[in-house]
Tab-separated table of C-alpha atoms in Angstrom:
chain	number	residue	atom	x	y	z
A	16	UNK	CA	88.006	22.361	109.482
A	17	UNK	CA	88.439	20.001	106.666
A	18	UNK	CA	89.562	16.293	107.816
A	19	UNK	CA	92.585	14.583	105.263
A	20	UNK	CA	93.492	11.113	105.768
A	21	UNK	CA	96.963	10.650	107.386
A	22	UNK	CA	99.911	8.660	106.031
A	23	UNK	CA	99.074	6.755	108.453
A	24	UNK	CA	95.118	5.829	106.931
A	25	UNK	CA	96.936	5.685	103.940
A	26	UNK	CA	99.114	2.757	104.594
A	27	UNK	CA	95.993	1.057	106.138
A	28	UNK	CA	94.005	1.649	103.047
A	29	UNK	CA	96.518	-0.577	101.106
A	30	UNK	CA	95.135	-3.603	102.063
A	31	UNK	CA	92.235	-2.531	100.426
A	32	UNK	CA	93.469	-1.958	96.779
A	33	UNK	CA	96.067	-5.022	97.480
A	34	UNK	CA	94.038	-7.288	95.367
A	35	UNK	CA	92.249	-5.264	92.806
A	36	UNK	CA	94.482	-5.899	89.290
A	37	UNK	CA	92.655	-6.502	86.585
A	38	UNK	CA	93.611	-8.623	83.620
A	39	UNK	CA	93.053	-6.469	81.100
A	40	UNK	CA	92.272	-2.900	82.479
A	41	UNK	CA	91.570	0.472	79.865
A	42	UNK	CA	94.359	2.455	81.012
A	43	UNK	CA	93.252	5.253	78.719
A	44	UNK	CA	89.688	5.272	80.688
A	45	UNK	CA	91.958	4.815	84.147
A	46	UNK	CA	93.933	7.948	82.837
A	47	UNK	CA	91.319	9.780	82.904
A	48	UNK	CA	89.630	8.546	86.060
A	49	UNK	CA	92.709	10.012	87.707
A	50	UNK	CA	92.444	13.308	85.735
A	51	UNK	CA	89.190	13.320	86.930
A	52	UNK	CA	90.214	12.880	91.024
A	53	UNK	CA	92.782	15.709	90.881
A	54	UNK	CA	90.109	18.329	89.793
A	55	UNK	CA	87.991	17.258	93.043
A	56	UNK	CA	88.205	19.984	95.533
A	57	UNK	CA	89.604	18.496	98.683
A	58	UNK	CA	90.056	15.066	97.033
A	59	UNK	CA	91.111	13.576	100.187
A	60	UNK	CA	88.171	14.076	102.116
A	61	UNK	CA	86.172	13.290	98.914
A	62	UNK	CA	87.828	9.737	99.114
A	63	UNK	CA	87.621	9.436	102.681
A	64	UNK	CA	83.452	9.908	102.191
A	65	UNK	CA	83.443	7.982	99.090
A	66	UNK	CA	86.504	5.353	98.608
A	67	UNK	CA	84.904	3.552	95.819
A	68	UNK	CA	85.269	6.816	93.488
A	69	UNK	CA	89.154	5.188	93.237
A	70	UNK	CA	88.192	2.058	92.846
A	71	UNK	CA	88.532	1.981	89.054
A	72	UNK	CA	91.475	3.711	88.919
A	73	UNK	CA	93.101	1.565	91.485
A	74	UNK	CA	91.975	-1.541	89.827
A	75	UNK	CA	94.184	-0.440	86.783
A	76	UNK	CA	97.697	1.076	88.388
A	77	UNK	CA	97.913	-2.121	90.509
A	78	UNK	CA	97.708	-4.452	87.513
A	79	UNK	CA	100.167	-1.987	85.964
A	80	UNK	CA	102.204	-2.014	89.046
A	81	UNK	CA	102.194	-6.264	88.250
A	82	UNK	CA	103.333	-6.021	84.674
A	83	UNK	CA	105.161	-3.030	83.658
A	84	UNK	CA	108.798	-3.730	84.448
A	85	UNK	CA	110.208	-7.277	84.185
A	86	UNK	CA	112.071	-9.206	82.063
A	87	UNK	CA	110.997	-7.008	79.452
A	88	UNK	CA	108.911	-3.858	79.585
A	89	UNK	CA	105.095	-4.229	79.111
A	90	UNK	CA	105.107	-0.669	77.225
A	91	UNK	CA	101.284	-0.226	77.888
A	92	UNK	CA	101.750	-0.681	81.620
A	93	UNK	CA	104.577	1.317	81.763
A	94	UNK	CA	103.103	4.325	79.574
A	95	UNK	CA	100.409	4.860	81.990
A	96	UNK	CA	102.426	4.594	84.912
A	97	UNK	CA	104.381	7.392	83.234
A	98	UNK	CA	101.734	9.370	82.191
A	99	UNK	CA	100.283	9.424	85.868
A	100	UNK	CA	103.708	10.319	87.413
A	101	UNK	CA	104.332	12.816	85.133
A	102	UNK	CA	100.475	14.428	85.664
A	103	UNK	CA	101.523	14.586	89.703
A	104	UNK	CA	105.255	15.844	89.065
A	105	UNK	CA	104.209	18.638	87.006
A	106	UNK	CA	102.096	20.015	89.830
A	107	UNK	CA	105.765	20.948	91.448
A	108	UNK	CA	106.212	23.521	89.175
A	109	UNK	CA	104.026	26.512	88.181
A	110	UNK	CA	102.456	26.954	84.615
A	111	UNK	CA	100.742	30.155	84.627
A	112	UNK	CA	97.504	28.281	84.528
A	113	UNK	CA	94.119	28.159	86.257
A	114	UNK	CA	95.005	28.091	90.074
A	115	UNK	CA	92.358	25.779	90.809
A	116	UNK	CA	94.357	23.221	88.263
A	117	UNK	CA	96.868	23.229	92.279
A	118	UNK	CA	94.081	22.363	94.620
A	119	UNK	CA	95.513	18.931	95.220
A	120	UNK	CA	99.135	19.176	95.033
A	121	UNK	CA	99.583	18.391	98.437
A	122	UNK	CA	96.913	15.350	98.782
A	123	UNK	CA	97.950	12.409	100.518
A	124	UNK	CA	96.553	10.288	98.338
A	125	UNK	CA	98.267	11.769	94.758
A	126	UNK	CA	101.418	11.273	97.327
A	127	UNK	CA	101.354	7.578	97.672
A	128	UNK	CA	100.414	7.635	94.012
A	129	UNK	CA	103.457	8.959	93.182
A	130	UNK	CA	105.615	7.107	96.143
A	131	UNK	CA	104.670	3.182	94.670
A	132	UNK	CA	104.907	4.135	90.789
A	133	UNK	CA	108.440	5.358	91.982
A	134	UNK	CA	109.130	2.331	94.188
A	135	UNK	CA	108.333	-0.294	91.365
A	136	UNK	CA	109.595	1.841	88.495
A	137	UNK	CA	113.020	3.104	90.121
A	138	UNK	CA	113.740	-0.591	91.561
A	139	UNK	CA	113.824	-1.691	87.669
A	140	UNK	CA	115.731	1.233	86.638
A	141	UNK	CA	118.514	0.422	89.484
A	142	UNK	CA	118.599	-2.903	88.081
A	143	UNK	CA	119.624	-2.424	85.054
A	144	UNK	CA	122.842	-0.560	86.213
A	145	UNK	CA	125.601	-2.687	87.735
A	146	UNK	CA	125.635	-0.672	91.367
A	147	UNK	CA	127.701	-2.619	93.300
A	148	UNK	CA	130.287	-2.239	90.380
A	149	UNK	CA	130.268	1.892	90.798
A	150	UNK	CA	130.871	1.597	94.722
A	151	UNK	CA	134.152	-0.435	94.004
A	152	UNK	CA	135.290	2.163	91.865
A	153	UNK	CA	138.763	3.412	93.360
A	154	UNK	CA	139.275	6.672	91.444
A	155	UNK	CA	136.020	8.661	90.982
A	156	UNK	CA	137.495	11.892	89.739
A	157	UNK	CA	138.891	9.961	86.359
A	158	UNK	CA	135.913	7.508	86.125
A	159	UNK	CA	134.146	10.974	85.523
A	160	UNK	CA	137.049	12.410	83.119
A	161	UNK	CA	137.127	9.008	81.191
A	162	UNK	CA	133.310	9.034	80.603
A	163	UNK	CA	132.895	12.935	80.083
A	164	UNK	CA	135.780	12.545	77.191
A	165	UNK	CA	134.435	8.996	75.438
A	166	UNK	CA	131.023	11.371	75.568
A	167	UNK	CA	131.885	14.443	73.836
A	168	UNK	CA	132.132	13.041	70.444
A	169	UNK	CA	129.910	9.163	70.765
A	170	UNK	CA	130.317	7.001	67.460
A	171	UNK	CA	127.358	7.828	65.087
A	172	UNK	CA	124.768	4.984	65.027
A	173	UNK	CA	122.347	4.023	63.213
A	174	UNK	CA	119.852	6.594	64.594
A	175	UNK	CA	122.352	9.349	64.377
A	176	UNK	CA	122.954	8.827	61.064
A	177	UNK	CA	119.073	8.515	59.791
A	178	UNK	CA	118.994	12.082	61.189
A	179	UNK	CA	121.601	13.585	59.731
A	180	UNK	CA	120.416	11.682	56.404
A	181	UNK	CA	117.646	10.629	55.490
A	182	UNK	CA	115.163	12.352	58.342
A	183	UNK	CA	112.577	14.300	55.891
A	184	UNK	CA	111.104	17.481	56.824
A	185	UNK	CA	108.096	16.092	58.255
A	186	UNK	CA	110.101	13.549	60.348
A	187	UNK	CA	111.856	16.845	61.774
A	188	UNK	CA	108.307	18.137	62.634
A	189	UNK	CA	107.791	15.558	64.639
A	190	UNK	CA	111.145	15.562	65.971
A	191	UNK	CA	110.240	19.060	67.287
A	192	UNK	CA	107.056	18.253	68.603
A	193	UNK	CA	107.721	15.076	70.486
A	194	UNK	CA	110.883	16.878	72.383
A	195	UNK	CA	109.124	19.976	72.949
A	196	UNK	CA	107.225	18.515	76.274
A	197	UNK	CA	111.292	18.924	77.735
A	198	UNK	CA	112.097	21.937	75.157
A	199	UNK	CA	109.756	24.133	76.198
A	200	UNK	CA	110.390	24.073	79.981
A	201	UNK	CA	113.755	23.242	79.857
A	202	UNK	CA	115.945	23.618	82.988
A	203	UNK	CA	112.808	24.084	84.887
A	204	UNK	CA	112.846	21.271	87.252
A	205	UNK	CA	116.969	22.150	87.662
A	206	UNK	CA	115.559	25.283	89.965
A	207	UNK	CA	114.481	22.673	92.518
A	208	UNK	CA	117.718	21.974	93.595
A	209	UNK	CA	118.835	25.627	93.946
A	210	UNK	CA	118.037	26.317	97.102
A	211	UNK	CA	119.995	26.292	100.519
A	212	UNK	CA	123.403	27.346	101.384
A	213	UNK	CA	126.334	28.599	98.876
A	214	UNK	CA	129.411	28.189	98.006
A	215	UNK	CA	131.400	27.563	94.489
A	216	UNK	CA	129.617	24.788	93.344
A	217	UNK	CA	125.951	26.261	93.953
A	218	UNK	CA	127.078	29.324	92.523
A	219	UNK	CA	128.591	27.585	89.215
A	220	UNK	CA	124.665	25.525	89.220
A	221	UNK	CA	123.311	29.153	89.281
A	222	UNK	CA	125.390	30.329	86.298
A	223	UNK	CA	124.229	27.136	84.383
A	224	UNK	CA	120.593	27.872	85.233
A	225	UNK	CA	120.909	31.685	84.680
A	226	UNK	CA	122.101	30.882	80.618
A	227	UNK	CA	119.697	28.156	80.065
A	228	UNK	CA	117.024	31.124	81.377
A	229	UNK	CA	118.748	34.077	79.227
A	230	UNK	CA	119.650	35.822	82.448
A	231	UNK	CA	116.213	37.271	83.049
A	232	UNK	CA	115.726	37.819	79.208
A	233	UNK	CA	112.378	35.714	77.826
A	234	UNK	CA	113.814	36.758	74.612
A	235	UNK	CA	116.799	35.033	75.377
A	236	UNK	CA	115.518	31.913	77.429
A	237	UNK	CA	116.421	28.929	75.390
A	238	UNK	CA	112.940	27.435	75.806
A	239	UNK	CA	111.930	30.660	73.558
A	240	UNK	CA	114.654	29.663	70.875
A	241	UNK	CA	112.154	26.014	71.084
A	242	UNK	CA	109.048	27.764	70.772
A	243	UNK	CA	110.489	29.889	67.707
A	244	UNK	CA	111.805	26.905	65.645
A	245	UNK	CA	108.346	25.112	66.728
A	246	UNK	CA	106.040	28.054	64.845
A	247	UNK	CA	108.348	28.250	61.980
A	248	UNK	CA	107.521	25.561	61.137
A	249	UNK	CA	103.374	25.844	62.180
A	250	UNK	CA	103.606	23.435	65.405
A	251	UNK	CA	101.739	24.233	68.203
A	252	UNK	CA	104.141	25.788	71.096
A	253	UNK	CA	101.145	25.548	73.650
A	254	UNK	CA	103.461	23.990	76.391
A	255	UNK	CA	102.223	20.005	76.654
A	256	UNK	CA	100.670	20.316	73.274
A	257	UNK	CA	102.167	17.047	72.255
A	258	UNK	CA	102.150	15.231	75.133
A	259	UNK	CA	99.782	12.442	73.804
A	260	UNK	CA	103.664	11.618	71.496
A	261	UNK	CA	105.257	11.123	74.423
A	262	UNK	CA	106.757	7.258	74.778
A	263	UNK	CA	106.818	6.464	77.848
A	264	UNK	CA	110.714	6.238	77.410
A	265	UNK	CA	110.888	9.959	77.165
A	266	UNK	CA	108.162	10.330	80.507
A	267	UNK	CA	111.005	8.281	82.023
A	268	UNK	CA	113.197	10.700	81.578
A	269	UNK	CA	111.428	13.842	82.717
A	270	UNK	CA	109.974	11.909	85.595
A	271	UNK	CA	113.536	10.757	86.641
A	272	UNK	CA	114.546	13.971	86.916
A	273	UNK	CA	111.501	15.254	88.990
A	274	UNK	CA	112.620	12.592	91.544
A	275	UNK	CA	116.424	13.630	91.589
A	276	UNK	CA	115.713	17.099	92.272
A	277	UNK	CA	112.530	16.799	94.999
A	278	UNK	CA	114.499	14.375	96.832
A	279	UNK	CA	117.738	16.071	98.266
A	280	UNK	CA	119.420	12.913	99.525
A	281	UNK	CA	119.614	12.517	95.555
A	282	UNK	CA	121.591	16.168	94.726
A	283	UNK	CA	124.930	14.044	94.035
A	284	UNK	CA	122.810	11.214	91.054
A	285	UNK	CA	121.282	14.935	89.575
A	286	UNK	CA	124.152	16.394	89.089
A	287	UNK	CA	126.080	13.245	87.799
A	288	UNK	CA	122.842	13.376	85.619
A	289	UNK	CA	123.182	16.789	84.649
A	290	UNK	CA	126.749	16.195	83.819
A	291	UNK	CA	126.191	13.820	81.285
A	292	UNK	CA	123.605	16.092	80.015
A	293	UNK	CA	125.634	18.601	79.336
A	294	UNK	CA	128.418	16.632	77.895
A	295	UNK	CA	126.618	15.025	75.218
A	296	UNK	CA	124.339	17.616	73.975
A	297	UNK	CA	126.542	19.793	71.437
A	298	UNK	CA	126.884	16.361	69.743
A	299	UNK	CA	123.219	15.783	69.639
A	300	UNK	CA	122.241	19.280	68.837
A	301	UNK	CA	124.929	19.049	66.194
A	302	UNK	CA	122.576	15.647	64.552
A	303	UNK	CA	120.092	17.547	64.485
A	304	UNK	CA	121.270	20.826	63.011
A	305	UNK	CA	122.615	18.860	60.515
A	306	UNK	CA	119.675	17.512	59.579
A	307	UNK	CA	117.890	21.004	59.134
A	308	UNK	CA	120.983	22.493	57.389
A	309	UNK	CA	120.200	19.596	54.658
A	310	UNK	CA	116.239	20.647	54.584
A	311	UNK	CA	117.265	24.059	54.061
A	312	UNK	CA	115.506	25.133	56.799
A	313	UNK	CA	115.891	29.036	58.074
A	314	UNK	CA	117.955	30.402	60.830
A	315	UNK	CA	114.955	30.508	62.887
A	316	UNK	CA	113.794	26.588	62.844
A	317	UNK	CA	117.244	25.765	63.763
A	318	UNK	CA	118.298	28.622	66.209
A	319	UNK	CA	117.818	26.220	69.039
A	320	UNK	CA	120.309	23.814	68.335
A	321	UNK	CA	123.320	26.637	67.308
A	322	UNK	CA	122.584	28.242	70.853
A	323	UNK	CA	122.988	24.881	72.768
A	324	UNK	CA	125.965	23.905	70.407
A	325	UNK	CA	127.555	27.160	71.781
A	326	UNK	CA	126.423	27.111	75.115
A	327	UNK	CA	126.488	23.671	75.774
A	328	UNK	CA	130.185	23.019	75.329
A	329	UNK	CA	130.737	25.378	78.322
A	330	UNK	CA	128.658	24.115	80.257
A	331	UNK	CA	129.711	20.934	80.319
A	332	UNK	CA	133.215	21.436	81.232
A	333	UNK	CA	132.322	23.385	83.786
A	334	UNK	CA	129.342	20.806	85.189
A	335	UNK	CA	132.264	18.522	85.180
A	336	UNK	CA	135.390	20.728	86.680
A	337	UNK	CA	133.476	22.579	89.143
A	338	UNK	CA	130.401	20.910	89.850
A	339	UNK	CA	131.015	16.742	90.074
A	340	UNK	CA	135.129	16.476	90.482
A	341	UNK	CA	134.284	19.654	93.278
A	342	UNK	CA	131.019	17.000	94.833
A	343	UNK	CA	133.249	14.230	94.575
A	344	UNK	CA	135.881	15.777	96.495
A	345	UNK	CA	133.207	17.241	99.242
A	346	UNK	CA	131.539	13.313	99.783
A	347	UNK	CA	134.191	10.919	98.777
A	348	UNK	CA	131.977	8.133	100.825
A	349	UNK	CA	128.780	8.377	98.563
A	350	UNK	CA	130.660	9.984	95.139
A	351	UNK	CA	130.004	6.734	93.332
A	352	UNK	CA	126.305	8.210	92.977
A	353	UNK	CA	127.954	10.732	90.700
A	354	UNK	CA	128.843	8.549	88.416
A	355	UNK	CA	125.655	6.343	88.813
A	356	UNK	CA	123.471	9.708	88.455
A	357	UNK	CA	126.049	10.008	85.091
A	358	UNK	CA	125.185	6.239	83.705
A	359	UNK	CA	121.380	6.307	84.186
A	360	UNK	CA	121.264	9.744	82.923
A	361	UNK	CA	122.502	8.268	79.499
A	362	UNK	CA	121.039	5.042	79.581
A	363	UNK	CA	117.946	6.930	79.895
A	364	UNK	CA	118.846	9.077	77.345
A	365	UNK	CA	119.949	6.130	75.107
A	366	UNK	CA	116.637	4.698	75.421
A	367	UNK	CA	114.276	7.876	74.956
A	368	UNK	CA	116.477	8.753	71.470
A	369	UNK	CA	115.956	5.318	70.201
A	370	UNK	CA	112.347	5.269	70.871
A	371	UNK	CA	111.696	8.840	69.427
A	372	UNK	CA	113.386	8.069	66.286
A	373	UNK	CA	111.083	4.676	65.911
A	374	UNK	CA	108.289	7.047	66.165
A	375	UNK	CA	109.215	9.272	63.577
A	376	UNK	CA	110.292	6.366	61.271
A	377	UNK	CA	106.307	5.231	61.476
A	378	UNK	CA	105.034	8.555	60.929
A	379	UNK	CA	107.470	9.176	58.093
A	380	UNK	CA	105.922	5.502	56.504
A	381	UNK	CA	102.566	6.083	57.462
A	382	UNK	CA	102.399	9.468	55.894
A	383	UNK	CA	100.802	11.127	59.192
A	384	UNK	CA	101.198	14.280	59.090
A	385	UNK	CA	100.913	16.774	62.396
């Protein structure tokens, strides 16, 4: 039988890597250090034998544990915390890959990984949300109508409006490509939550999931619509293609939402999440159909955004009638998470749109081309 270290071993071993920050660590080389440990077999045995083969690693994700999040954001430091979180989240869902690429997913080790990027990361993100403000909020149910109505048509900024005029063609390229590590698995990580007992919420969360998945059509599945517009237009639709676009703002987001849906005791801040999600998009979508309408782009490299127009405006009346007003009702003690699920769901948001469109900006001066 093969020994693993026990959570136990594990919070012992912390004094070891409690003084190992480095000033100025190679977080690309640390990257793929940790790429590295999850294709050991048995990697925590492997450590157990040989705890230096961390060492390196370790040296780097404390130092970025030290700087990432504090008065500002040390954006380095924070994009390799993402990356790694997002390398051990992704091992919760199946890719139709090599079945070795799973032989870890359960280490204890990628586990407390995963538990102090959270701890540091999360603490920040609560901060920047009044809290204590949302529990002192007396009337939930319009709190949620107030916010879902400001939502479904938000003033056009300045990012909105660089989209829907001046974006070129090649700035829409990378549009695609940066949002396709979300577009093409989208509403994947909402199956986590999915399981347990029914009733008329779960079964309006199954209707969502069941459109956003064509009802058993891959023709149909909206992440299909993404992968069509993508090779229209020659991108790669290899799922994770683009990752190495990714700012860490938009990790934040997909890593958010890997917490809110392994961790049950947060189903209510998901679905305030989702909520908001659902609310907003048409007008998003609608930015960027806009923009392809005005490249006189086809059918096909826009089909995406008409379907989630359509779909979207649904959904998010009923994510609101029968999903949050119905939660709020059914935990009126911790229904303030609804809403706080709702805010950090489009601060989040806020922040990943800002930071994609400064991306394509530079690309669009630079000339790169994809």
């Amino acid at each position: 039988m093969i020994e693993t270290l026990s959570p136990d071993r594990w919070i012992q071993e912390k004094t070891r890597y409690s003084s190992t920050a480095i000033a100025s660590p190679d977080y690309k080389a640390a990257e793929q250090t940790f790429v590295n440990l999850l294709e050991n077999d048995s990697l925590d045995q492997q450590i157990k034998q040989n705890p230096e083969i961390v060492d390196d690693f370790e040296a780097a994700l404390a130092t970025a544990l030290d700087t990432a999040y504090g008065n500002t954001v040390d954006a380095a430091a924070s994009l390799f915390l993402q990356r790694i979180l997002y390398r051990i989240n992704r091992l919760n869902l199946f890719w139709f890959d090599d079945l070795q690429n799973y032989r870890n997913e359960r280490s204890f080790y990628i586990q407390w990984v995963r538990d102090r990027i959270e701890d540091v990361w999360q603490a920040w993100e609560n901060s920047q949300i009044d809290i204590e403000a949302l529990r002192q909020i007396s009337d939930i149910n319009q709190a949620l109508i107030d916010r879902a109505e400001a939502d479904l048509e938000p003033p056009i900024t300045e990012s909105k409006r660089y989209i829907r005029e001046e974006m070129s063609l090649e700035g829409y390229r990378w549009l695609l490509a940066i949002a396709s590590l979300d577009g093409l698995v989208e509403a994947s990580r909402m199956s986590r939550i999915l399981g347990g007992a029914s009733n008329e919420v779960h079964a309006m969360l199954i209707r969502v999931l069941m459109e956003e998945y064509g009802n058993g059509r891959y023709n149909k599945k909206h992440s299909t619509f993404y992968a069509n517009m993508m090779a229209e237009l020659g991108l790669n639709t290899k799922p994770e293609g683009y990752f190495d676009l990714a700012p860490w703002e938009l990790l934040a987001c997909v890593n958010h939402n890997f917490l809110l849906t392994e961790r049950k005791r947060h189903f209510l801040r998901y679905n305030g999440g989702l909520t908001y999600f659902e609310i907003v998009g048409p007008s998003i979508y609608r930015d960027y159909m806009t923009a392809a309408q005005r490249l006189n782009l086809s059918d096909t490299a826009m089909g995406y955004w008409e379907l989630h127009i359509r779909e979207d405006e649904r959904h998010g009346q009923w994510m609101v009638q029968q999903v949050a007003l119905p939660l709020a009702e059914m935990y009126p003690e911790n229904a303030w998470e609804i809403v706080l699920g709702y805010d950090q769901e489009k601060a989040l948001g806020d922040r990943a749109g800002a930071a994609i469109v400064n991306i394509i900006r530079a690309a669009e001066q630079a000339g790169t081309v994809l």
